[in-house]
Coordinates of C-alpha atoms in Angstrom, one line a residue:
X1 CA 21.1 1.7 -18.4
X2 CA 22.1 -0.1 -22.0
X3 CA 22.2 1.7 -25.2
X4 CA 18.7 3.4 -27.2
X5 CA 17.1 1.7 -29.5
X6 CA 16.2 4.1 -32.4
X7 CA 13.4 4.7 -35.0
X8 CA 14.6 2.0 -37.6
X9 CA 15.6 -0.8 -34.6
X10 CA 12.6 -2.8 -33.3
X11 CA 11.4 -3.8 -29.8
X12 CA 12.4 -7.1 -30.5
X13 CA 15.8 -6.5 -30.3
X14 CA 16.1 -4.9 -26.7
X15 CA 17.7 -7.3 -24.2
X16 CA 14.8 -9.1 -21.5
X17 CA 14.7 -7.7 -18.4
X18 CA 17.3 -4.0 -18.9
X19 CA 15.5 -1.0 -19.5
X20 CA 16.8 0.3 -22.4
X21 CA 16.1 4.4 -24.0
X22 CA 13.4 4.8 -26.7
X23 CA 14.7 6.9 -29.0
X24 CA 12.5 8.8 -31.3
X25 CA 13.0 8.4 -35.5
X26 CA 14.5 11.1 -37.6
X27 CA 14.8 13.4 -34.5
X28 CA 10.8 13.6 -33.9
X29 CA 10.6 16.5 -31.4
X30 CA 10.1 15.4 -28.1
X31 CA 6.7 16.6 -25.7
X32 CA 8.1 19.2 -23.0
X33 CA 9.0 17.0 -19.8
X34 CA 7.0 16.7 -16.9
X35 CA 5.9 14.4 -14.0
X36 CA 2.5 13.6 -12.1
X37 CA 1.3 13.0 -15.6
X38 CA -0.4 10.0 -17.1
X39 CA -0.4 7.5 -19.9
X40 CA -1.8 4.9 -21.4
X41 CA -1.2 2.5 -24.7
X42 CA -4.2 1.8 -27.4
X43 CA -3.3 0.2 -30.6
X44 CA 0.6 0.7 -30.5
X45 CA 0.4 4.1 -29.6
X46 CA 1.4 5.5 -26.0
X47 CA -0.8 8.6 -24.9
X48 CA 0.4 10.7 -22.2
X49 CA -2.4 13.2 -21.1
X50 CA -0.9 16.6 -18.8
X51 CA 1.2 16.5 -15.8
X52 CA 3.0 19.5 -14.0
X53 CA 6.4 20.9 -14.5
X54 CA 7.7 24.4 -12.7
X55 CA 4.7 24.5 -10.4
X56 CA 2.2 24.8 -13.6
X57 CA -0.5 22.1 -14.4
X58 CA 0.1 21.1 -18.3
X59 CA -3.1 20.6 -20.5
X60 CA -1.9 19.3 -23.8
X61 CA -2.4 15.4 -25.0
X62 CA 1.1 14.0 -26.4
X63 CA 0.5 11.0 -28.7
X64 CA 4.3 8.4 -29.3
X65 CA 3.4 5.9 -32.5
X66 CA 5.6 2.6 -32.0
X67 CA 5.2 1.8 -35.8
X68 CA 6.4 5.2 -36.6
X69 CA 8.9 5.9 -33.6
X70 CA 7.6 9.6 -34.1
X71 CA 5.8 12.0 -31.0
X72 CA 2.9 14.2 -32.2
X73 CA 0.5 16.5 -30.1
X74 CA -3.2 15.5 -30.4
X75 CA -4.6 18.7 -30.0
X76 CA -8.5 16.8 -29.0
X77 CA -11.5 19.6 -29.7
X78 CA -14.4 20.0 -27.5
X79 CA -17.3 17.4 -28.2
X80 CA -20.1 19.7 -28.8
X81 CA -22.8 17.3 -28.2
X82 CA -21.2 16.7 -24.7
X83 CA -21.5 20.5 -22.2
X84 CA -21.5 20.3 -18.7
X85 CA -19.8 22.9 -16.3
X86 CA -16.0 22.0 -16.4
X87 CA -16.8 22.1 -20.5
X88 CA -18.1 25.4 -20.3
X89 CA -15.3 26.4 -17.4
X90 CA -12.3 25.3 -19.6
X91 CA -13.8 26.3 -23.0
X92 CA -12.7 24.8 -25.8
X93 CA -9.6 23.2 -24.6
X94 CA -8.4 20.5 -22.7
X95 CA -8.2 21.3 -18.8
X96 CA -4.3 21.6 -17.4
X97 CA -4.2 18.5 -14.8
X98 CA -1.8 16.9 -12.7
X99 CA -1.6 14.5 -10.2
X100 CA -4.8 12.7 -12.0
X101 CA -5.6 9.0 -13.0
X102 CA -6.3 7.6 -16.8
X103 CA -7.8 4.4 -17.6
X104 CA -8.6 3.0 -21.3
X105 CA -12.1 1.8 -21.3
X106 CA -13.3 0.9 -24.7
X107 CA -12.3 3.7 -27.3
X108 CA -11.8 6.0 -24.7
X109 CA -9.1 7.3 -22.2
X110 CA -10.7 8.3 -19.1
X111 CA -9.4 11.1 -16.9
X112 CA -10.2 11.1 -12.7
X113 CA -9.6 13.5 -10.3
X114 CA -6.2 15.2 -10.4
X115 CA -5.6 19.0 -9.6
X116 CA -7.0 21.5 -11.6
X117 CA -6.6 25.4 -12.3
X118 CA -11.0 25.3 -13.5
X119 CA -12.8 28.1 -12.1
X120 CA -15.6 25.6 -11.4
X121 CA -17.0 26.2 -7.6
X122 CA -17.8 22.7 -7.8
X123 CA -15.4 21.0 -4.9
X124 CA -15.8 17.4 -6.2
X125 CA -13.9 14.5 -8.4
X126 CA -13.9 15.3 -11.9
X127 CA -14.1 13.2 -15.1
X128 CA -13.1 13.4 -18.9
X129 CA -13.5 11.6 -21.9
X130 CA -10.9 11.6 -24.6
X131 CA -12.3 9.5 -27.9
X132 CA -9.0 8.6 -29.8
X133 CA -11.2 7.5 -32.7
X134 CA -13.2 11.0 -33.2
X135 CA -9.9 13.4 -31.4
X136 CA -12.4 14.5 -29.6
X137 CA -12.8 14.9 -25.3
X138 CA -15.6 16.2 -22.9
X139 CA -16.2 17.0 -19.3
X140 CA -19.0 13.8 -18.0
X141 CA -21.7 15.1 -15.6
X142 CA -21.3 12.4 -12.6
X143 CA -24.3 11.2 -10.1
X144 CA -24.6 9.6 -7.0
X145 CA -22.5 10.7 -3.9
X146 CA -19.4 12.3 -5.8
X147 CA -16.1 12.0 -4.0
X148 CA -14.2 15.3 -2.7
X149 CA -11.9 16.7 -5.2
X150 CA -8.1 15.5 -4.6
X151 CA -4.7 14.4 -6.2
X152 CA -2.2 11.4 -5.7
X153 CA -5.1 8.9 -5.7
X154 CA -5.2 5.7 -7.3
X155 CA -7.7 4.5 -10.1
X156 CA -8.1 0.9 -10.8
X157 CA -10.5 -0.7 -13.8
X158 CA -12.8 -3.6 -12.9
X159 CA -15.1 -4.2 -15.2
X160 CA -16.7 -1.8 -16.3
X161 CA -16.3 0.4 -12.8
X162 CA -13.5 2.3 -11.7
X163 CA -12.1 1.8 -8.0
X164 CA -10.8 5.1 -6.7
X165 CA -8.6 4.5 -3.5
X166 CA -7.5 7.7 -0.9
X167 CA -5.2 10.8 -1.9
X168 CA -5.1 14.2 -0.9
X169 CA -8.2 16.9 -1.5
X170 CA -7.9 20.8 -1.6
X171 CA -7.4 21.3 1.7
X172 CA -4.4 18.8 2.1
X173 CA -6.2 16.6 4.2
X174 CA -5.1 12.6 3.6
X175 CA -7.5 10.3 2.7
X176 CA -8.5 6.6 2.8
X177 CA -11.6 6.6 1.6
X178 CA -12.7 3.7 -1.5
X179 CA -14.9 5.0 -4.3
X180 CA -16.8 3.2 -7.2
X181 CA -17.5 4.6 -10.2
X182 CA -19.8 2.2 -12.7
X183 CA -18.8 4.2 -16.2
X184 CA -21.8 2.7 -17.7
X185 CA -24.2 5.0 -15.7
X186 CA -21.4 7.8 -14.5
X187 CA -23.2 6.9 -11.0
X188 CA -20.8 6.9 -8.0
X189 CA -21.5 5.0 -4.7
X190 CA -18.6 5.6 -1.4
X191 CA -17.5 1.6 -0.4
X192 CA -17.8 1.1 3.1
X193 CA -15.7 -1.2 4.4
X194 CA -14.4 -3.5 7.4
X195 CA -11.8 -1.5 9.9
X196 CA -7.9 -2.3 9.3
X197 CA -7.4 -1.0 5.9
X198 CA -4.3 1.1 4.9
X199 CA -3.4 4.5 6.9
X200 CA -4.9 7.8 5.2
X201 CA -2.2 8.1 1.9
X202 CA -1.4 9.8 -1.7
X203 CA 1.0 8.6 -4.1
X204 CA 0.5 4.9 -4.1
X205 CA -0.4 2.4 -6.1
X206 CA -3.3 -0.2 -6.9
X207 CA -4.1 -3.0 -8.8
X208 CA -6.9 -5.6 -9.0
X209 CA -5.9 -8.9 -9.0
X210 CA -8.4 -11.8 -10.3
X211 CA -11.1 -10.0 -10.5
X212 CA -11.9 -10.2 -6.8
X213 CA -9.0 -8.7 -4.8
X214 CA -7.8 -4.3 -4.9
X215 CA -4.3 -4.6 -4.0
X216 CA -2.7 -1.2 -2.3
X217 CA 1.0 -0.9 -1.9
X218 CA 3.6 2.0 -0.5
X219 CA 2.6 5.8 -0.8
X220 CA 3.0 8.5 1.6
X221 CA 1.7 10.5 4.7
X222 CA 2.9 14.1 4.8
X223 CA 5.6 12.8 7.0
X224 CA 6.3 9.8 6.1
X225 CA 6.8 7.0 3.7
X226 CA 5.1 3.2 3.4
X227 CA 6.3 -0.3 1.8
X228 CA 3.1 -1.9 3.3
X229 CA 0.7 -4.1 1.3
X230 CA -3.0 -4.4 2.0
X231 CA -5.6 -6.6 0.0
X232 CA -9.1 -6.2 0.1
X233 CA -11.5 -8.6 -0.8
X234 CA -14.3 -6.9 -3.4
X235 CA -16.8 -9.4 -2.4
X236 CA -16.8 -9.3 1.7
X237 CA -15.1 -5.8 2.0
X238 CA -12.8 -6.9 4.4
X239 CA -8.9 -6.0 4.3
X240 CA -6.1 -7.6 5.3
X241 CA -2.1 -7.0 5.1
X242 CA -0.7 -10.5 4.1
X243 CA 2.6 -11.2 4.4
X244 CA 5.1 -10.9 1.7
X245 CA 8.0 -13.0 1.2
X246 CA 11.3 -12.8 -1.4
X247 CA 13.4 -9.6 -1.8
X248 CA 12.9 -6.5 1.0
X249 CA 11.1 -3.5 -0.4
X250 CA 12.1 0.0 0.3
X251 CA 9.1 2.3 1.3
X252 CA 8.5 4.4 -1.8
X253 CA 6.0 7.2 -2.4
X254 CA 5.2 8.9 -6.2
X255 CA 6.0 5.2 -8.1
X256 CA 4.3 3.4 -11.1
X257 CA 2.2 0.5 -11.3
X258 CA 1.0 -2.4 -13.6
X259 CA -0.5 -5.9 -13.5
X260 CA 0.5 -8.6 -15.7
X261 CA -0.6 -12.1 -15.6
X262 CA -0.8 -12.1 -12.0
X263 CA 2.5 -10.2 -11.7
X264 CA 2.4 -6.6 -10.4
X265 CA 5.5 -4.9 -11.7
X266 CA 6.2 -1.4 -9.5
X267 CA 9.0 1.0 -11.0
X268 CA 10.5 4.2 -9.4
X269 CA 9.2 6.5 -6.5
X270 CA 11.2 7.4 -3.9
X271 CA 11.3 8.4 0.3
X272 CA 12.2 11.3 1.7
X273 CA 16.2 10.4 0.9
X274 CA 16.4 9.4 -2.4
X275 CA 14.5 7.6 -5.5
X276 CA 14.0 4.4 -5.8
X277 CA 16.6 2.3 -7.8
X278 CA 14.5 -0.8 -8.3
X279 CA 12.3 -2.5 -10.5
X280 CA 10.5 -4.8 -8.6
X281 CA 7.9 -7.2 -9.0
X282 CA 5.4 -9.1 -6.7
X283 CA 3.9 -12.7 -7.7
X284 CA 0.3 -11.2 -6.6
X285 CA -0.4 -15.1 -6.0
X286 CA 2.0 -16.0 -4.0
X287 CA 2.8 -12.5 -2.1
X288 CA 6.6 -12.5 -3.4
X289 CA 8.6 -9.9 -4.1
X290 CA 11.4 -9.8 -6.6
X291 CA 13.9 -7.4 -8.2
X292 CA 13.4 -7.9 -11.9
X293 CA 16.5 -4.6 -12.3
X294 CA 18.0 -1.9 -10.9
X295 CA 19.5 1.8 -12.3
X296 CA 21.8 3.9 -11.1
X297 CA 20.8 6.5 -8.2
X298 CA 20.4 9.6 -10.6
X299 CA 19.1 7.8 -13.5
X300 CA 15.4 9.1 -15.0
X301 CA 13.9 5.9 -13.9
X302 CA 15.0 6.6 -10.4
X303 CA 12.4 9.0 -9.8
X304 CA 8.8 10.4 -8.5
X305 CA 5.8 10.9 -10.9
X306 CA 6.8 9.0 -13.7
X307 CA 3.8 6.9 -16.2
X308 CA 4.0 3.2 -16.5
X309 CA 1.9 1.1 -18.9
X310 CA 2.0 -1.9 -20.9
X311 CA 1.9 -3.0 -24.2
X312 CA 2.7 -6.6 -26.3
X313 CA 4.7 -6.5 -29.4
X314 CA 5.3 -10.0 -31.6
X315 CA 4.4 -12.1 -28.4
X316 CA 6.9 -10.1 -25.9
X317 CA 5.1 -8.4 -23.3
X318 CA 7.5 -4.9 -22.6
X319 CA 6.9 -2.4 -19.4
X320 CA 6.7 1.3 -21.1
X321 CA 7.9 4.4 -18.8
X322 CA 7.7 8.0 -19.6
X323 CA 8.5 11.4 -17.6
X324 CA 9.5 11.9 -13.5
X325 CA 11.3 14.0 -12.2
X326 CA 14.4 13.6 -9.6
X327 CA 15.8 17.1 -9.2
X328 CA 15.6 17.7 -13.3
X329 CA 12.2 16.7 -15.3
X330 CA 12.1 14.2 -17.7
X331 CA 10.4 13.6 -21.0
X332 CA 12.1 10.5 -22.2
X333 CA 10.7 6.9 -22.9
X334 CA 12.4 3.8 -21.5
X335 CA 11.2 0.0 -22.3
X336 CA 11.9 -3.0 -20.8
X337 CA 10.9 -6.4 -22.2
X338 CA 9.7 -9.0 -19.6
X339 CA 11.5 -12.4 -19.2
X340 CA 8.5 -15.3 -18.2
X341 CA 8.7 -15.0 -14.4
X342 CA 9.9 -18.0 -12.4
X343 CA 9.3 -16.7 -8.9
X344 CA 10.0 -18.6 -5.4
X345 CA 7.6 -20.7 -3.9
X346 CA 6.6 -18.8 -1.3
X347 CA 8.1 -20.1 2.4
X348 CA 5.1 -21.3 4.7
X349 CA 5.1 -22.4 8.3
X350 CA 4.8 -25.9 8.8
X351 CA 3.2 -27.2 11.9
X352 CA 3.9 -30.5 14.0
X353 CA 0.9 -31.9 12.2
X354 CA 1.3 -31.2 8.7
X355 CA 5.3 -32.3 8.9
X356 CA 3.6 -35.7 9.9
X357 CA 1.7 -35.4 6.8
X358 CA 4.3 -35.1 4.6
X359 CA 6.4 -38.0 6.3
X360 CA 3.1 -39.9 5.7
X361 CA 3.1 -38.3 2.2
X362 CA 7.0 -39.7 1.9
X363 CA 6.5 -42.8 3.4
X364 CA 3.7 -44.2 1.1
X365 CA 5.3 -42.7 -1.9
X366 CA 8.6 -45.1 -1.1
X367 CA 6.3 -48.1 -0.5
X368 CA 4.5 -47.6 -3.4
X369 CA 7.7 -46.9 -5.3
X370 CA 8.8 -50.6 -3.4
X371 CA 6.2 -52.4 -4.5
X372 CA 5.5 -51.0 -8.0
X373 CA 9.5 -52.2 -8.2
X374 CA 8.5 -55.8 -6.3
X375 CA 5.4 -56.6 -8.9
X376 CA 7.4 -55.6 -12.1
X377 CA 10.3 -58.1 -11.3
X378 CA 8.0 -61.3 -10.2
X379 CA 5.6 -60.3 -13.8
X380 CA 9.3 -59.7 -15.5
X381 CA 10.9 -63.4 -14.2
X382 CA 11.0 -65.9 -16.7
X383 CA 8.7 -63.8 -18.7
X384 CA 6.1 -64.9 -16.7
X385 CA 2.3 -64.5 -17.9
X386 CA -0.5 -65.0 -15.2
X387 CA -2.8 -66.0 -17.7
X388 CA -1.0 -68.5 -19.5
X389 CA 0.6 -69.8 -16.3
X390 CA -0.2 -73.3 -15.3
X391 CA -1.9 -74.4 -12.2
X392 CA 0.8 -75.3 -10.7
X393 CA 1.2 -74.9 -7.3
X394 CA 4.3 -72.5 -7.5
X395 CA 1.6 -70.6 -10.3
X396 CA -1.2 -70.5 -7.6
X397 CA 1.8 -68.9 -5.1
X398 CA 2.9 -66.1 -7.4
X399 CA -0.6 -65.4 -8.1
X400 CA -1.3 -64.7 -4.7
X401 CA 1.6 -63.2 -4.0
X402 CA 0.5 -60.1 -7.0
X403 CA -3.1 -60.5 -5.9
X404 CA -1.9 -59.2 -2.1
X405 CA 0.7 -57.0 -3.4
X406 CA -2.0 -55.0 -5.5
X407 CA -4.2 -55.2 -2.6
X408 CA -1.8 -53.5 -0.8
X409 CA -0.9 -51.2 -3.0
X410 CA -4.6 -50.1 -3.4
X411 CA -4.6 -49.7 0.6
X412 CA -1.6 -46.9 0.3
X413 CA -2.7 -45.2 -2.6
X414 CA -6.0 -44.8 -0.6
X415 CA -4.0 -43.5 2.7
X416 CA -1.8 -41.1 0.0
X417 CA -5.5 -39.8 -1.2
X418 CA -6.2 -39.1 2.3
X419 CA -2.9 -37.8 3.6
X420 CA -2.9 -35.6 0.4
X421 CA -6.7 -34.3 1.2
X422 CA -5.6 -33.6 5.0
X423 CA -2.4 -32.3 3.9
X424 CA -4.6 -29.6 1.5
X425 CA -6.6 -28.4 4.4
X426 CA -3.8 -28.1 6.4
X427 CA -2.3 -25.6 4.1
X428 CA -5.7 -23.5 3.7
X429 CA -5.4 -23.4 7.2
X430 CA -1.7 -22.2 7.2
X431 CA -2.6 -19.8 4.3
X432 CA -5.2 -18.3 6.8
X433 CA -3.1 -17.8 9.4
X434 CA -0.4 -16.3 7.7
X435 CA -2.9 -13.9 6.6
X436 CA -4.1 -13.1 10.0
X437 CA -0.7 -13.2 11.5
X438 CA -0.2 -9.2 9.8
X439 CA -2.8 -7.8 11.7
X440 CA -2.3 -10.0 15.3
X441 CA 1.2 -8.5 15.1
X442 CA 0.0 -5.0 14.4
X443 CA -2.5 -5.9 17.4
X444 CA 0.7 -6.8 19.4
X445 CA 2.6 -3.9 18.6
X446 CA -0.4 -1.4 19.4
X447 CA -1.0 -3.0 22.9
X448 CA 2.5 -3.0 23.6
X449 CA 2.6 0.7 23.0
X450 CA 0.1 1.7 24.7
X451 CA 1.4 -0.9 27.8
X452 CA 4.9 1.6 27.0
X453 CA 2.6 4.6 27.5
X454 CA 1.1 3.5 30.6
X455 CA 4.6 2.2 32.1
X456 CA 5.7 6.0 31.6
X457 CA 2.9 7.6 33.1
X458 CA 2.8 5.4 36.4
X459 CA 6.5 6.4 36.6
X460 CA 5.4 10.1 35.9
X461 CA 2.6 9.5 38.9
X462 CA 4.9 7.8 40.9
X463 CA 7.3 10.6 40.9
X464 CA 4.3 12.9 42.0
X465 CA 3.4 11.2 44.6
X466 CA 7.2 10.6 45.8
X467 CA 7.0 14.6 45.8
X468 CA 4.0 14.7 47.4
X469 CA 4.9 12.8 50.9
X470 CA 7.8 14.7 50.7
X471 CA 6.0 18.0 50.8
X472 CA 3.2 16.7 53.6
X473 CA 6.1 15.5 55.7
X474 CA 7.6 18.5 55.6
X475 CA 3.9 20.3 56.5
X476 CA 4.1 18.4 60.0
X477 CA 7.0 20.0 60.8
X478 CA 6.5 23.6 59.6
X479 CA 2.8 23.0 61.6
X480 CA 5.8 22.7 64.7
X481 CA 7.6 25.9 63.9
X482 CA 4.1 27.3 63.4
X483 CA 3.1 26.3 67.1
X484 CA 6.1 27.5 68.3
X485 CA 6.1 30.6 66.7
X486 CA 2.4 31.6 68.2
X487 CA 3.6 30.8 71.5
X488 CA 6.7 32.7 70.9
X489 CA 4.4 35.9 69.6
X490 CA 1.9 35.4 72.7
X491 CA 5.1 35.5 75.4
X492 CA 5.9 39.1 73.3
X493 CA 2.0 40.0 73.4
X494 CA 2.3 39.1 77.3
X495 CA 5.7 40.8 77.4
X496 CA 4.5 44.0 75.6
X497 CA 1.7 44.5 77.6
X498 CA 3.0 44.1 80.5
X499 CA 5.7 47.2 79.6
X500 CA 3.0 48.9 78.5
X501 CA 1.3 49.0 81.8
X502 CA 4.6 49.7 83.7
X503 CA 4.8 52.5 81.1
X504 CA 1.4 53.3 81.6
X505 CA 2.0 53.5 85.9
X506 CA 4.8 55.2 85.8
X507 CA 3.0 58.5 83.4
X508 CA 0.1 58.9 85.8
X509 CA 2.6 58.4 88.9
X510 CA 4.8 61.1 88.0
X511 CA 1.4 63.5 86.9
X512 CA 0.1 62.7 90.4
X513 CA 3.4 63.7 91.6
X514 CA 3.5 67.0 90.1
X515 CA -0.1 67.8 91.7
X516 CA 0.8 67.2 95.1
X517 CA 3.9 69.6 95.0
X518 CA 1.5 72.2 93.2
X519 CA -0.9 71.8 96.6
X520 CA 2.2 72.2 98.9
X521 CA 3.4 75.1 97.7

């Protein structure tokens, strides 16, 4: 982990990409630890709004000044010119929340969703103010189709809207629906968009990247957690999971997120094992991922529900984490200054037609190279001048001899132009498929199940059938038995009746019998 930096040391001094401990001046009492909190940085100051420790929601505001190295508690009052129903639910203070999002947008910090111990009936996404200029926060009445109440989503800025991306409501049903909030109006409109985005989720992370693309990485199912990557594109709705190259990331659930100059730096989280040991980082141009660090397995940065922000000091961009919790709760602040990124060029595909290109490519760079060598020795000989040179005829020879050379030159740097242009599509068109690739093998792997679940149930009807003839063949011959047996019981009916009758015969013989000796005597 490194050694703390204290109050009267400056950020300057920790070492580029190690986290090192932010140690409070003069022994500046510390906010009680927590996780599933939030935090933000305006103007050098780091402002950590709620979280949840022992089962209970927290509702304070915790405020860390980097030019003092000193923690205070805000202590925001109700903005009386601002009453809705959560204002008049919570009363004067600020509502206990955890599992919420927080965004700056101008002087404010803006509080989403999150849970919530307000008596409000209202089942729907909430949102608060806090004005750091005036210390003041209120509840904001919301319009438009307002998204179910939940936790463990994720809240991304762009623009002046807010892009609110799956979780988990009341009920703890997953979701995977996209909200937009425009903060301007406080209207809300549900995003629909194409089919193949990410699996209902809560405790991931989100990012815009140039202003056109909602990146969405790891999280969880109640069962199970993700290291996928989706994109989708904010101007035709559609997703798609690209594929990454560079270092193999761990599926994670309950991690940190933030985007800087294109690079989206992830810290802890965990699975259902352990926490997650890495700092990592993905080149959100290139789709390659890198380990910038790593901790130890029971460090504070190894853990769920910790805050990540950013912040520049004296031209050094530094990665700020607060809180978590990994079997103990945290309330410690860790910084790590960021070394300039030099990430791998990503590895593409190269078809049969675009390895021609760049032999084309190769070859007319050598000729080039040839003949740029060819014309600066014959104008370099005898410090020869073309247009001082006398008519001679050996004049007239070397003329022509530069005059085709530089015609020939013109021809290959016209064939470079075009092998360079073809080339260019050629990679747009590799770039595409790679992009499609994701989903054809998700395709594959779906079919192929469900080709596995049909192969298992032909067996299954196999076998039933199998068991089937077996049981008919076996009716033909108990229908055998059967015949026998009824002409076995009709030779005993015939058999029975026929001693009856004897029986019969031999009653009324013997009565007639008796009659006649009566009459004799």
């Amino acid at each position: 982990m490194g050694g703390g930096i204290n109050g009267d040391g400056r950020l300057a001094a920790a070492p580029y990409d190690h986290w090192v401990l932010l140690s409070p001046a003069g022994g500046s009492p510390r906010p009680s630890a927590r996780y599933k909190h939030a935090a933000e940085v305006i103007q050098d100051k780091l402002y950590v709004v709620g979280g949840s420790r022992n089962g209970r929601s927290l509702s304070d505001v915790q405020v860390f000044d980097f030019r003092t190295f000193t923690w205070l508690a805000l202590n925001p009052t109700r903005d009386s010119n601002r009453l809705n129903h959560e204002t008049n639910a919570t009363g004067g203070s600020f509502p206990a929340l955890a599992g919420h999002s927080l965004v700056k947008w101008k002087n404010n910090l803006v509080a989403v969703a999150g849970n919530t111990r307000s008596t409000s009936s209202s089942n729907k996404v909430s949102v608060w103010l806090i004005d750091v200029e005036t210390n003041s926060w209120s509840a904001v009445d919301t319009y438009g189709k307002v998204p179910t109440a939940r936790g463990g989503q994720s809240v991304s800025l762009f623009g002046c809207r807010l892009l609110m991306f799956g979780g988990e409501d009341n009920k703890r049903r997953l979701l995977n629906d996209l909200h937009i909030l425009d903060l301007e109006t406080m209207m809300w409109e549900e995003v629909k968009t194409a089919k193949g985005g990410p699996a209902p989720r809560y405790d991931h992370s989100a990012a815009v990247y140039a202003d056109q693309y909602l990146l969405i990485f790891g999280g969880s199912s109640h069962s199970t957690c993700f290291n996928d990557l989706y994109l989708l594109d904010l101007q035709t709705l559609e997703w798609s999971q690209p594929d990454t190259q560079g270092a193999h990331i761990a599926p994670r659930s309950g991690h940190a997120g933030t985007m800087i100059d294109g690079n989206w730096y992830i810290v802890g989280g965990g699975d259902n094992a352990s926490g997650s040991t890495d700092t990592i980082v993905m080149d959100a141009s290139k789709f390659v991922w890198s380990v910038v660090t790593s901790v130890s397995a029971r460090d504070p940065l190894a853990c769920e529900g910790l805050a990540l922000c950013s912040t520049a000091v004296d031209g050094d961009k530094f990665l700020i984490s607060f809180g978590g919790y990994n079997g103990k709760y945290s309330n410690e602040i860790f910084v790590l200054k960021l070394k300039a990124r030099n990430l791998v060029q990503p590895r593409l595909l190269q078809s049969p037609a675009a390895a021609a290109a760049a032999a084309s490519v190769t070859a007319a760079y050598a000729v080039i190279t040839a003949t740029d060598e060819k014309t600066r020795d014959i104008v370099a000989t005898d410090d020869f001048d073309i247009k001082k040179a006398q008519p001679a005829s050996s004049s007239k020879k070397f003329v022509a001899e530069i005059d085709a050379v530089n015609g020939e030159k013109d021809k290959l740097e016209s064939r470079l132009a075009e092998v360079r242009d073809e080339n260019s599509k050629l990679k747009d068109k590799l770039d595409l498929a790679n992009l499609s690739y994701g989903e054809l093998a998700k395709e594959l792997e779906s079919v192929q199940n469900q080709l596995a679940a049909e192969g298992s149930r032909c067996q299954k009807l196999e076998s039933q059938i199998a068991a089937a003839r077996k049981r008919l063949e076996s009716a033909g011959s108990l229908e055998n038995e059967l015949e026998v047996l009824r002409q076995q019981m009709s030779q005993v009916g015939q058999t029975m009746a026929t001693t009856q009758r004897q029986k019969s015969g031999g009653v009324w013989n013997w009565v007639a019998g008796s009659a006649e000796a009566s009459d004799d005597e």
